[in-house]
Amino acid sequence: MNRKKIFDRERPPRLVVVVDEGVLRRPTGGREVMKRQLGNLLEESEKPHVSVQVVPYDSDHHPGLTNSFMLFTVPRRNPVLYVETRRSGTPTDDSDAVDDYSQLFSDLRGAALPLGASRQLIAQIQGEF
């Protein structure tokens, strides 16, 4: 919760998230927990500095099924890539790796639903819980 406070600043950082529909449908923590979590996700996605997109099950192309990752852009610094595997997480600022995952992130955003349609899908899934 302390880390979340950064998003309550007067000038919060931009947050762009792309998730697979399966993540939203898996009842991690139980059905009530998921219902609350999806509600929180909907609430946060209404903020102007937060973008949430969903890659739906029926997408013909899903370029991000290999592993999860995060790209961080910090003013006056090189971008940082954080790649998670089953056993560990590794940060790097290697430009080839950052460029590769930046392209992958662009591909993921292209495969995902637009912002409004993503929010509609999240709300629909929340209603199923």
Coordinates of C-alpha atoms in Angstrom, one line a residue, residues 2-80:
N2 CA 2.9 2.3 0.6
R3 CA 4.2 1.9 -2.9
K4 CA 0.7 2.8 -4.2
K5 CA 1.0 6.3 -2.7
I6 CA 3.2 7.3 -5.6
F7 CA 0.1 7.3 -7.8
D8 CA -1.7 9.8 -5.5
R9 CA 0.9 12.5 -6.1
E10 CA 0.0 15.8 -7.9
R11 CA 1.9 14.5 -10.9
P12 CA 1.7 10.7 -10.8
P13 CA 3.7 8.5 -13.1
R14 CA 2.0 7.2 -16.2
L15 CA 1.0 3.5 -15.9
V16 CA 0.2 1.4 -18.9
V17 CA -0.8 -2.2 -18.3
V18 CA -1.7 -5.0 -20.7
V19 CA -3.1 -8.2 -19.2
D20 CA -4.4 -11.4 -20.6
E21 CA -8.1 -12.1 -20.2
G22 CA -7.2 -15.4 -18.3
V23 CA -5.6 -13.3 -15.5
L24 CA -8.9 -11.6 -15.0
R25 CA -10.9 -14.8 -15.0
R26 CA -8.8 -17.0 -12.7
P27 CA -10.3 -16.6 -9.2
T28 CA -7.0 -16.1 -7.3
G29 CA -7.8 -15.6 -3.6
G30 CA -11.4 -16.6 -4.2
R31 CA -14.4 -15.2 -6.0
E32 CA -15.1 -12.3 -3.6
V33 CA -11.4 -11.2 -3.6
M34 CA -11.4 -11.3 -7.4
K35 CA -14.6 -9.3 -7.6
R36 CA -13.1 -6.6 -5.4
Q37 CA -9.8 -6.7 -7.3
L38 CA -11.6 -6.2 -10.6
G39 CA -13.5 -3.3 -9.1
N40 CA -10.3 -1.7 -8.0
L41 CA -8.8 -2.3 -11.4
L42 CA -11.8 -0.6 -13.0
E43 CA -11.6 2.3 -10.6
E44 CA -7.9 2.8 -11.2
S45 CA -8.3 2.6 -15.0
E46 CA -10.6 5.6 -15.0
K47 CA -7.7 7.8 -13.9
P48 CA -6.1 9.9 -16.7
H49 CA -2.6 8.6 -16.0
V50 CA -3.6 4.9 -16.0
S51 CA -4.3 2.8 -19.1
V52 CA -5.4 -0.8 -18.8
Q53 CA -5.8 -3.0 -21.9
V54 CA -6.9 -6.6 -22.1
V55 CA -5.8 -9.2 -24.7
P56 CA -9.0 -11.2 -25.1
Y57 CA -9.2 -14.9 -25.4
D58 CA -10.4 -14.6 -29.0
S59 CA -7.4 -12.7 -30.2
D60 CA -5.8 -14.3 -33.1
H61 CA -2.4 -13.1 -32.0
H62 CA -1.0 -13.0 -28.5
P63 CA 2.7 -12.1 -28.6
G64 CA 3.2 -12.0 -24.8
L65 CA 2.7 -15.6 -23.7
T66 CA 6.4 -16.3 -22.9
N67 CA 6.9 -14.4 -19.7
S68 CA 5.9 -11.3 -17.8
F69 CA 7.9 -8.1 -17.9
M70 CA 7.9 -4.4 -17.0
L71 CA 9.4 -1.5 -18.7
F72 CA 10.3 1.6 -16.6
T73 CA 11.0 5.0 -18.1
V74 CA 12.5 7.4 -15.7
P75 CA 13.3 11.0 -16.7
R76 CA 17.0 11.6 -17.5
R77 CA 17.8 7.9 -17.2
N78 CA 17.9 5.0 -19.6
P79 CA 14.8 2.8 -19.7
V80 CA 15.0 -0.3 -17.5

